[in-house]
Amino acid sequence: MGFLGSLHQFSDVALLLLRLAIGGIFLAHGLPKRGLWSAQPSAQMPASMLRNLRILSIAESAGALGLIFGFLTQLAGLGLVIVMLGAIQFLRTTVHRKFKEQNAPGWEFEFLLLVVSLALAIMGGGKYALDRLVFGI
């Protein structure tokens, strides 16, 4: 079986670590958006953008908590995929960022979050998730 083959037994631990890390990142980015609920529309932040950011404050935080606790993991992952598709679309069309800029941030970080969220949406939370306890999956 060999060393690399024996690592497969730790796949549920790897899923747990992946869920905790990505959930923590989304929570760190979602919670600060709570302050936008008391903000008023302005020339710099029109009402439509403010509305979208308020929705993101809920979606990112709820998805993050879903990943962290492994509750509705696949649904949370899919929701975060949608969030990241929107973020990448915004960065490409409105901000005009390339995948990787020379001396500025591109959208490679958002792409990584999208791919990991997609992987969790496909694989689920693993053995150490509430999904397994509540739903038996």
Backbone as ProteinMPNN parsed JSONL, in Angstrom:
{"seq_chain_A": "MGFLGSLHQFSDVALLLLRLAIGGIFLAHGLPKRGLWSAQPSAQMPASMLRNLRILSIAESAGALGLIFGFLTQLAGLGLVIVMLGAIQFLRTTVHRKFKEQNAPGWEFEFLLLVVSLALAIMGGGKYALDRLVFGI", "coords_chain_A": {"N_chain_A": [[0.831, -1.189, 0.0], [1.92, 1.244, 0.749], [3.275, 4.486, 1.707], [1.98, 6.839, 0.618], [-0.449, 5.768, -0.209], [-1.526, 5.05, 2.232], [-2.249, 7.457, 3.291], [-4.791, 8.028, 2.482], [-6.623, 7.262, 4.396], [-6.9, 9.432, 5.974], [-8.584, 11.202, 4.762], [-11.047, 12.236, 5.629], [-10.273, 13.83, 7.754], [-8.783, 15.667, 6.34], [-10.837, 16.87, 4.831], [-12.241, 18.061, 6.932], [-10.315, 19.926, 7.875], [-10.068, 21.481, 5.565], [-12.693, 22.479, 5.318], [-12.839, 24.007, 7.699], [-10.798, 25.907, 7.283], [-11.539, 27.257, 4.844], [-14.111, 28.038, 5.537], [-13.49, 29.745, 7.669], [-12.139, 31.793, 6.287], [-14.203, 32.812, 4.614], [-15.953, 33.659, 6.623], [-14.426, 35.644, 7.87], [-14.43, 37.505, 5.834], [-17.106, 37.992, 5.438], [-18.383, 38.837, 7.849], [-17.49, 41.563, 8.461], [-19.03, 42.992, 6.667], [-21.433, 43.428, 7.877], [-21.671, 45.961, 8.927], [-22.61, 47.462, 6.858], [-25.328, 47.45, 6.919], [-26.3, 49.616, 8.271], [-25.541, 51.666, 6.699], [-26.004, 54.334, 4.335], [-27.187, 54.884, 0.988], [-24.933, 56.325, -1.434], [-22.989, 58.472, -3.61], [-20.623, 57.1, -4.049], [-21.359, 54.566, -3.282], [-23.895, 53.227, -4.614], [-27.451, 52.517, -4.236], [-28.113, 49.976, -5.3], [-25.679, 48.557, -5.247], [-25.177, 48.613, -2.521], [-27.336, 47.099, -1.599], [-26.696, 44.59, -2.737], [-24.287, 44.051, -1.385], [-25.223, 43.853, 1.214], [-26.8, 41.556, 1.028], [-24.742, 39.774, 0.465], [-23.425, 39.871, 2.913], [-24.982, 38.253, 4.47], [-25.103, 35.836, 2.984], [-22.369, 35.037, 2.701], [-21.557, 34.769, 5.394], [-23.44, 32.881, 6.393], [-22.927, 30.707, 4.691], [-20.273, 30.252, 5.378], [-20.505, 29.469, 8.099], [-21.988, 27.157, 7.7], [-20.075, 25.576, 6.387], [-18.047, 25.456, 8.343], [-19.278, 24.089, 10.507], [-20.114, 21.904, 9.153], [-22.701, 21.601, 8.311], [-25.344, 21.149, 6.168], [-23.466, 21.112, 4.139], [-22.905, 20.72, 1.368], [-24.832, 22.327, 0.137], [-24.123, 24.807, 1.248], [-21.531, 25.051, 0.18], [-22.177, 25.186, -2.556], [-23.665, 27.563, -2.599], [-21.638, 29.376, -1.934], [-20.017, 29.066, -4.127], [-21.579, 30.337, -6.051], [-21.532, 32.93, -4.988], [-18.794, 33.5, -5.327], [-18.55, 33.329, -8.104], [-20.003, 35.591, -8.8], [-18.359, 37.524, -7.587], [-15.982, 37.269, -9.059], [-16.933, 37.93, -11.605], [-17.643, 40.611, -11.14], [-15.102, 41.697, -10.533], [-13.783, 41.289, -12.961], [-15.352, 42.674, -14.887], [-16.256, 45.19, -13.871], [-14.199, 46.277, -12.238], [-12.104, 45.683, -13.811], [-9.98, 43.82, -13.575], [-7.278, 41.602, -14.197], [-6.535, 38.048, -14.264], [-4.098, 37.696, -12.851], [-2.395, 40.415, -11.761], [0.356, 42.659, -12.421], [1.561, 44.366, -10.294], [-0.514, 44.474, -8.487], [-3.503, 43.277, -6.87], [-5.062, 40.478, -8.404], [-7.644, 38.338, -9.584], [-7.146, 35.819, -8.646], [-7.231, 34.778, -6.051], [-9.963, 34.768, -5.437], [-10.744, 32.937, -7.369], [-9.519, 30.61, -6.41], [-10.947, 30.267, -4.012], [-13.445, 29.772, -5.125], [-13.011, 27.304, -6.476], [-12.332, 25.571, -4.352], [-14.668, 25.737, -2.831], [-16.423, 24.598, -4.662], [-15.367, 22.011, -4.764], [-15.968, 21.151, -2.149], [-18.727, 21.297, -2.304], [-19.191, 19.205, -4.018], [-17.953, 16.95, -2.758], [-18.903, 16.961, -0.138], [-19.181, 17.153, 3.478], [-17.775, 15.192, 4.852], [-16.715, 12.724, 7.312], [-16.556, 14.02, 9.789], [-18.666, 15.91, 10.165], [-21.661, 17.774, 10.776], [-23.65, 17.053, 9.043], [-23.47, 14.315, 8.69], [-24.204, 13.358, 11.192], [-26.795, 14.448, 11.532], [-28.21, 13.971, 9.086], [-27.214, 11.594, 8.169], [-25.389, 11.418, 6.098]], "CA_chain_A": [[0.0, 0.0, 0.0], [2.85, 2.367, 0.735], [2.989, 5.675, 2.512], [0.98, 7.702, -0.014], [-1.723, 5.057, -0.174], [-2.048, 5.043, 3.598], [-2.769, 8.784, 3.624], [-6.207, 8.082, 2.135], [-7.422, 7.087, 5.606], [-7.051, 10.733, 6.608], [-9.34, 12.097, 3.883], [-12.077, 12.948, 6.397], [-9.57, 14.88, 8.501], [-8.449, 16.689, 5.341], [-12.076, 17.604, 4.553], [-12.508, 18.9, 8.098], [-9.378, 21.054, 7.843], [-10.441, 22.313, 4.419], [-13.929, 23.187, 5.696], [-12.535, 25.011, 8.728], [-9.987, 26.979, 6.694], [-12.327, 28.041, 3.891], [-15.182, 28.667, 6.322], [-12.892, 30.872, 8.398], [-11.873, 32.884, 5.334], [-15.475, 33.428, 4.238], [-16.487, 34.353, 7.797], [-13.628, 36.859, 8.043], [-14.809, 38.464, 4.791], [-18.542, 38.258, 5.498], [-18.802, 39.551, 9.062], [-17.329, 43.026, 8.403], [-20.076, 43.595, 5.831], [-22.599, 43.733, 8.723], [-21.736, 47.405, 9.11], [-23.296, 48.07, 5.719], [-26.769, 47.49, 7.16], [-26.656, 50.953, 8.747], [-25.046, 52.644, 5.717], [-26.965, 54.941, 3.424], [-26.653, 54.989, -0.374], [-24.184, 57.538, -1.735], [-22.441, 58.468, -4.97], [-19.6, 56.055, -4.088], [-22.011, 53.281, -3.085], [-25.306, 53.357, -4.959], [-28.38, 51.639, -3.52], [-28.048, 48.602, -5.82], [-24.462, 47.935, -4.731], [-25.381, 48.455, -1.083], [-28.249, 45.961, -1.453], [-25.935, 43.376, -3.031], [-23.326, 43.808, -0.297], [-26.001, 43.395, 2.381], [-27.126, 40.147, 0.767], [-23.484, 39.032, 0.626], [-23.094, 39.769, 4.336], [-25.731, 37.095, 4.972], [-24.717, 34.625, 2.24], [-21.0, 34.623, 3.047], [-21.507, 34.326, 6.796], [-24.209, 31.642, 6.536], [-22.164, 29.658, 4.019], [-19.082, 29.986, 6.196], [-20.911, 28.68, 9.268], [-22.349, 25.835, 7.189], [-18.837, 24.824, 6.154], [-17.329, 25.242, 9.609], [-19.95, 23.055, 11.288], [-20.442, 20.772, 8.309], [-24.164, 21.506, 8.255], [-25.752, 21.465, 4.793], [-22.17, 21.437, 3.554], [-22.956, 20.807, -0.091], [-25.613, 23.518, -0.189], [-23.281, 25.954, 1.601], [-20.482, 25.13, -0.829], [-22.771, 25.654, -3.805], [-23.965, 28.984, -2.42], [-20.395, 30.135, -1.97], [-19.584, 29.053, -5.532], [-22.341, 31.411, -6.702], [-20.972, 34.191, -4.482], [-17.487, 33.731, -5.941], [-18.767, 33.631, -9.522], [-20.373, 37.006, -8.837], [-17.189, 38.336, -7.245], [-15.064, 37.251, -10.202], [-17.577, 38.715, -12.661], [-17.497, 42.01, -10.753], [-13.699, 42.093, -10.67], [-13.395, 41.295, -14.38], [-16.092, 43.625, -15.719], [-16.367, 46.526, -13.273], [-12.892, 46.725, -11.763], [-11.203, 45.375, -14.937], [-8.776, 43.107, -13.143], [-6.88, 40.374, -14.871], [-6.354, 36.943, -13.321], [-2.968, 38.104, -12.012], [-1.842, 41.71, -12.155], [1.789, 42.804, -12.162], [1.826, 44.871, -8.935], [-1.811, 44.696, -7.849], [-4.225, 42.004, -6.764], [-5.914, 40.037, -9.502], [-8.768, 37.601, -9.017], [-6.737, 34.437, -8.432], [-7.694, 34.363, -4.72], [-11.384, 34.476, -5.58], [-10.831, 31.707, -8.141], [-9.172, 29.518, -5.504], [-12.097, 30.065, -3.13], [-14.486, 29.165, -5.946], [-12.686, 25.898, -6.739], [-12.421, 24.814, -3.099], [-16.096, 25.658, -2.504], [-16.99, 23.617, -5.584], [-14.921, 20.692, -4.306], [-16.758, 20.81, -0.961], [-20.103, 21.066, -2.761], [-19.219, 17.877, -4.643], [-17.538, 15.885, -1.842], [-19.605, 16.994, 1.136], [-18.42, 17.512, 4.666], [-16.975, 14.103, 5.386], [-17.09, 12.0, 8.528], [-16.616, 14.913, 10.949], [-19.584, 16.994, 9.823], [-23.007, 17.6, 11.319], [-24.466, 16.386, 8.024], [-23.43, 12.868, 8.952], [-24.951, 13.125, 12.424], [-28.2, 14.831, 11.364], [-28.821, 13.398, 7.89], [-26.636, 10.285, 7.878], [-24.621, 11.435, 4.841]], "C_chain_A": [[0.871, 1.247, 0.0], [2.359, 3.562, 1.526], [1.883, 6.537, 1.91], [-0.39, 7.056, -0.02], [-2.344, 5.076, 1.206], [-2.606, 6.405, 4.013], [-4.256, 8.911, 3.338], [-7.103, 7.952, 3.37], [-7.652, 8.411, 6.341], [-7.872, 11.707, 5.771], [-10.429, 12.852, 4.626], [-11.47, 14.047, 7.26], [-9.212, 16.022, 7.55], [-9.676, 17.513, 4.989], [-12.432, 18.528, 5.709], [-11.605, 20.131, 8.09], [-9.703, 22.018, 6.711], [-11.698, 23.123, 4.724], [-13.646, 24.3, 6.698], [-11.769, 26.194, 8.142], [-10.819, 27.862, 5.765], [-13.49, 28.726, 4.601], [-14.667, 29.867, 7.1], [-12.61, 32.06, 7.496], [-13.167, 33.586, 4.957], [-16.099, 34.179, 5.415], [-15.745, 35.666, 8.031], [-13.977, 37.928, 7.008], [-16.285, 38.845, 4.869], [-18.962, 39.093, 6.691], [-18.593, 41.066, 9.006], [-18.387, 43.725, 7.548], [-21.345, 43.892, 6.624], [-22.772, 45.227, 8.905], [-22.463, 48.114, 7.983], [-24.805, 48.148, 5.92], [-27.212, 48.853, 7.676], [-26.205, 52.046, 7.781], [-26.183, 53.14, 4.836], [-26.352, 54.981, 2.022], [-25.96, 56.332, -0.586], [-23.7, 57.457, -3.177], [-21.389, 57.366, -5.116], [-20.207, 54.659, -3.96], [-23.505, 53.426, -3.359], [-26.161, 52.3, -4.251], [-28.289, 50.194, -4.006], [-26.81, 47.869, -5.304], [-24.593, 47.678, -3.23], [-26.289, 47.258, -0.808], [-27.495, 44.656, -1.671], [-24.943, 43.036, -1.92], [-24.029, 43.361, 0.983], [-26.388, 41.932, 2.226], [-25.881, 39.287, 0.947], [-23.1, 38.874, 2.09], [-23.803, 38.578, 4.973], [-25.219, 35.816, 4.312], [-23.329, 34.129, 2.628], [-20.937, 34.081, 4.468], [-22.255, 33.018, 6.995], [-23.477, 30.475, 5.876], [-20.934, 29.262, 4.811], [-19.433, 29.122, 7.399], [-21.338, 27.274, 8.86], [-21.119, 24.976, 6.96], [-18.135, 24.492, 7.468], [-17.948, 24.097, 10.405], [-20.296, 21.812, 10.464], [-21.935, 20.532, 8.237], [-24.647, 22.02, 6.901], [-24.528, 21.878, 3.969], [-22.24, 21.626, 2.047], [-23.75, 22.024, -0.546], [-24.812, 24.784, 0.113], [-22.17, 26.144, 0.577], [-21.004, 25.663, -2.146], [-23.131, 27.139, -3.731], [-22.72, 29.847, -2.505], [-19.766, 30.12, -3.362], [-20.284, 30.189, -6.28], [-21.819, 32.779, -6.274], [-19.658, 34.501, -5.191], [-17.589, 33.968, -7.445], [-19.147, 35.098, -9.695], [-19.191, 37.914, -8.55], [-16.212, 38.408, -8.413], [-15.636, 38.062, -11.354], [-17.435, 40.208, -12.388], [-16.061, 42.492, -10.973], [-13.27, 42.177, -12.133], [-14.07, 42.42, -15.151], [-16.104, 45.041, -15.159], [-15.012, 47.088, -12.875], [-11.822, 46.512, -12.835], [-9.877, 44.776, -14.485], [-8.543, 41.899, -14.019], [-6.719, 39.29, -13.813], [-5.234, 37.248, -12.345], [-2.398, 39.385, -12.573], [-0.361, 41.752, -11.79], [2.065, 43.214, -10.711], [0.54, 45.198, -8.197], [-2.52, 43.348, -7.742], [-5.045, 41.719, -8.017], [-7.146, 39.369, -8.917], [-8.427, 36.131, -8.808], [-7.182, 33.908, -7.064], [-9.163, 33.967, -4.773], [-11.595, 33.174, -6.353], [-10.52, 30.496, -7.269], [-10.33, 29.221, -4.557], [-13.251, 29.404, -3.873], [-14.229, 27.671, -6.122], [-12.8, 25.059, -5.469], [-13.885, 24.683, -2.667], [-16.799, 24.642, -3.392], [-16.609, 22.2, -5.158], [-15.721, 20.248, -3.082], [-18.222, 20.563, -1.322], [-20.232, 19.675, -3.373], [-18.963, 16.772, -3.619], [-18.334, 15.845, -0.542], [-18.649, 17.246, 2.29], [-17.535, 16.43, 5.23], [-17.51, 13.56, 6.7], [-17.316, 12.929, 9.726], [-17.469, 16.139, 10.655], [-20.933, 16.712, 10.464], [-23.941, 16.92, 10.325], [-24.563, 14.883, 8.298], [-24.276, 12.524, 10.18], [-26.45, 13.356, 12.212], [-28.878, 14.053, 10.234], [-28.276, 12.01, 7.52], [-25.851, 10.247, 6.576], [-23.175, 11.79, 5.1]], "O_chain_A": [[0.564, 2.212, -0.7], [1.206, 3.636, 1.949], [0.95, 6.926, 2.612], [-1.397, 7.745, 0.15], [-3.567, 5.114, 1.334], [-3.357, 6.495, 4.984], [-4.919, 9.794, 3.882], [-8.217, 8.475, 3.385], [-8.502, 8.494, 7.227], [-7.862, 12.909, 6.036], [-10.712, 14.002, 4.29], [-12.096, 15.086, 7.469], [-9.323, 17.195, 7.906], [-9.577, 18.733, 4.858], [-12.877, 19.655, 5.49], [-12.078, 21.252, 8.278], [-9.622, 23.234, 6.882], [-11.76, 24.315, 4.423], [-14.159, 25.411, 6.558], [-12.057, 27.347, 8.465], [-10.799, 29.086, 5.893], [-13.815, 29.873, 4.295], [-15.341, 30.894, 7.178], [-12.819, 33.207, 7.893], [-13.234, 34.815, 4.975], [-16.711, 35.229, 5.219], [-16.36, 36.682, 8.353], [-13.835, 39.121, 7.275], [-16.667, 39.92, 4.407], [-19.813, 39.972, 6.559], [-19.463, 41.801, 9.473], [-18.608, 44.926, 7.697], [-22.25, 44.544, 6.103], [-23.897, 45.712, 9.025], [-22.89, 49.257, 8.146], [-25.491, 48.84, 5.168], [-28.381, 49.212, 7.534], [-26.46, 53.226, 8.02], [-27.183, 52.453, 4.628], [-25.135, 55.099, 1.882], [-26.344, 57.344, 0.001], [-23.974, 56.483, -3.878], [-21.271, 56.763, -6.182], [-19.646, 53.685, -4.463], [-24.286, 53.713, -2.452], [-25.64, 51.312, -3.733], [-28.381, 49.273, -3.194], [-26.886, 46.689, -4.962], [-24.163, 46.636, -2.736], [-26.035, 46.487, 0.118], [-27.634, 43.719, -0.884], [-24.781, 41.87, -1.56], [-23.477, 42.572, 1.75], [-26.313, 41.16, 3.181], [-25.953, 38.197, 1.514], [-22.516, 37.861, 2.473], [-23.284, 37.967, 5.907], [-24.934, 34.831, 4.993], [-23.136, 32.935, 2.857], [-20.325, 33.041, 4.71], [-21.765, 32.13, 7.692], [-23.414, 29.381, 6.438], [-20.595, 28.082, 4.905], [-18.737, 28.149, 7.689], [-21.083, 26.31, 9.583], [-21.11, 23.791, 7.295], [-17.683, 23.364, 7.668], [-17.234, 23.236, 10.918], [-20.718, 20.794, 11.012], [-22.384, 19.392, 8.116], [-24.398, 23.168, 6.532], [-24.557, 22.851, 3.216], [-21.691, 22.59, 1.513], [-23.373, 22.681, -1.517], [-24.822, 25.728, -0.677], [-21.897, 27.268, 0.154], [-20.359, 26.495, -2.785], [-22.925, 27.881, -4.692], [-22.75, 30.931, -3.086], [-19.06, 31.058, -3.734], [-19.654, 30.913, -7.051], [-21.681, 33.682, -7.1], [-19.43, 35.636, -5.609], [-16.798, 34.728, -8.003], [-18.678, 35.767, -10.616], [-19.031, 38.953, -9.19], [-15.679, 39.474, -8.722], [-14.906, 38.803, -12.011], [-17.139, 40.983, -13.298], [-15.839, 43.566, -11.532], [-12.478, 43.046, -12.498], [-13.431, 43.061, -15.986], [-15.972, 46.0, -15.92], [-14.715, 48.251, -13.148], [-10.747, 47.108, -12.763], [-8.805, 45.168, -14.945], [-9.476, 41.266, -14.512], [-6.759, 39.569, -12.615], [-5.4, 37.077, -11.137], [-1.968, 39.433, -13.725], [0.11, 40.977, -10.957], [2.733, 42.482, -9.98], [0.515, 46.107, -7.367], [-2.172, 42.396, -8.442], [-5.64, 42.621, -8.606], [-7.641, 39.785, -7.869], [-9.321, 35.285, -8.795], [-7.477, 32.721, -6.929], [-9.556, 32.943, -4.213], [-12.5, 32.4, -6.044], [-11.187, 29.466, -7.377], [-10.66, 28.058, -4.323], [-13.955, 28.566, -3.309], [-15.137, 26.861, -5.936], [-13.317, 23.943, -5.515], [-14.293, 23.625, -2.187], [-17.672, 23.907, -2.929], [-17.443, 21.295, -5.19], [-16.111, 19.084, -2.992], [-18.88, 19.718, -0.715], [-21.279, 19.039, -3.252], [-19.673, 15.766, -3.607], [-18.426, 14.793, 0.09], [-17.464, 17.516, 2.094], [-16.63, 16.719, 6.013], [-18.611, 13.899, 7.134], [-18.165, 12.657, 10.575], [-17.039, 17.272, 10.873], [-21.304, 15.557, 10.671], [-24.915, 16.282, 10.723], [-25.624, 14.277, 8.147], [-24.978, 11.513, 10.195], [-27.275, 12.558, 12.657], [-29.983, 13.538, 10.403], [-28.829, 11.338, 6.649], [-25.659, 9.175, 6.001], [-22.378, 11.852, 4.164]]}, "name": "protein", "num_of_chains": 1, "seq": "MGFLGSLHQFSDVALLLLRLAIGGIFLAHGLPKRGLWSAQPSAQMPASMLRNLRILSIAESAGALGLIFGFLTQLAGLGLVIVMLGAIQFLRTTVHRKFKEQNAPGWEFEFLLLVVSLALAIMGGGKYALDRLVFGI"}
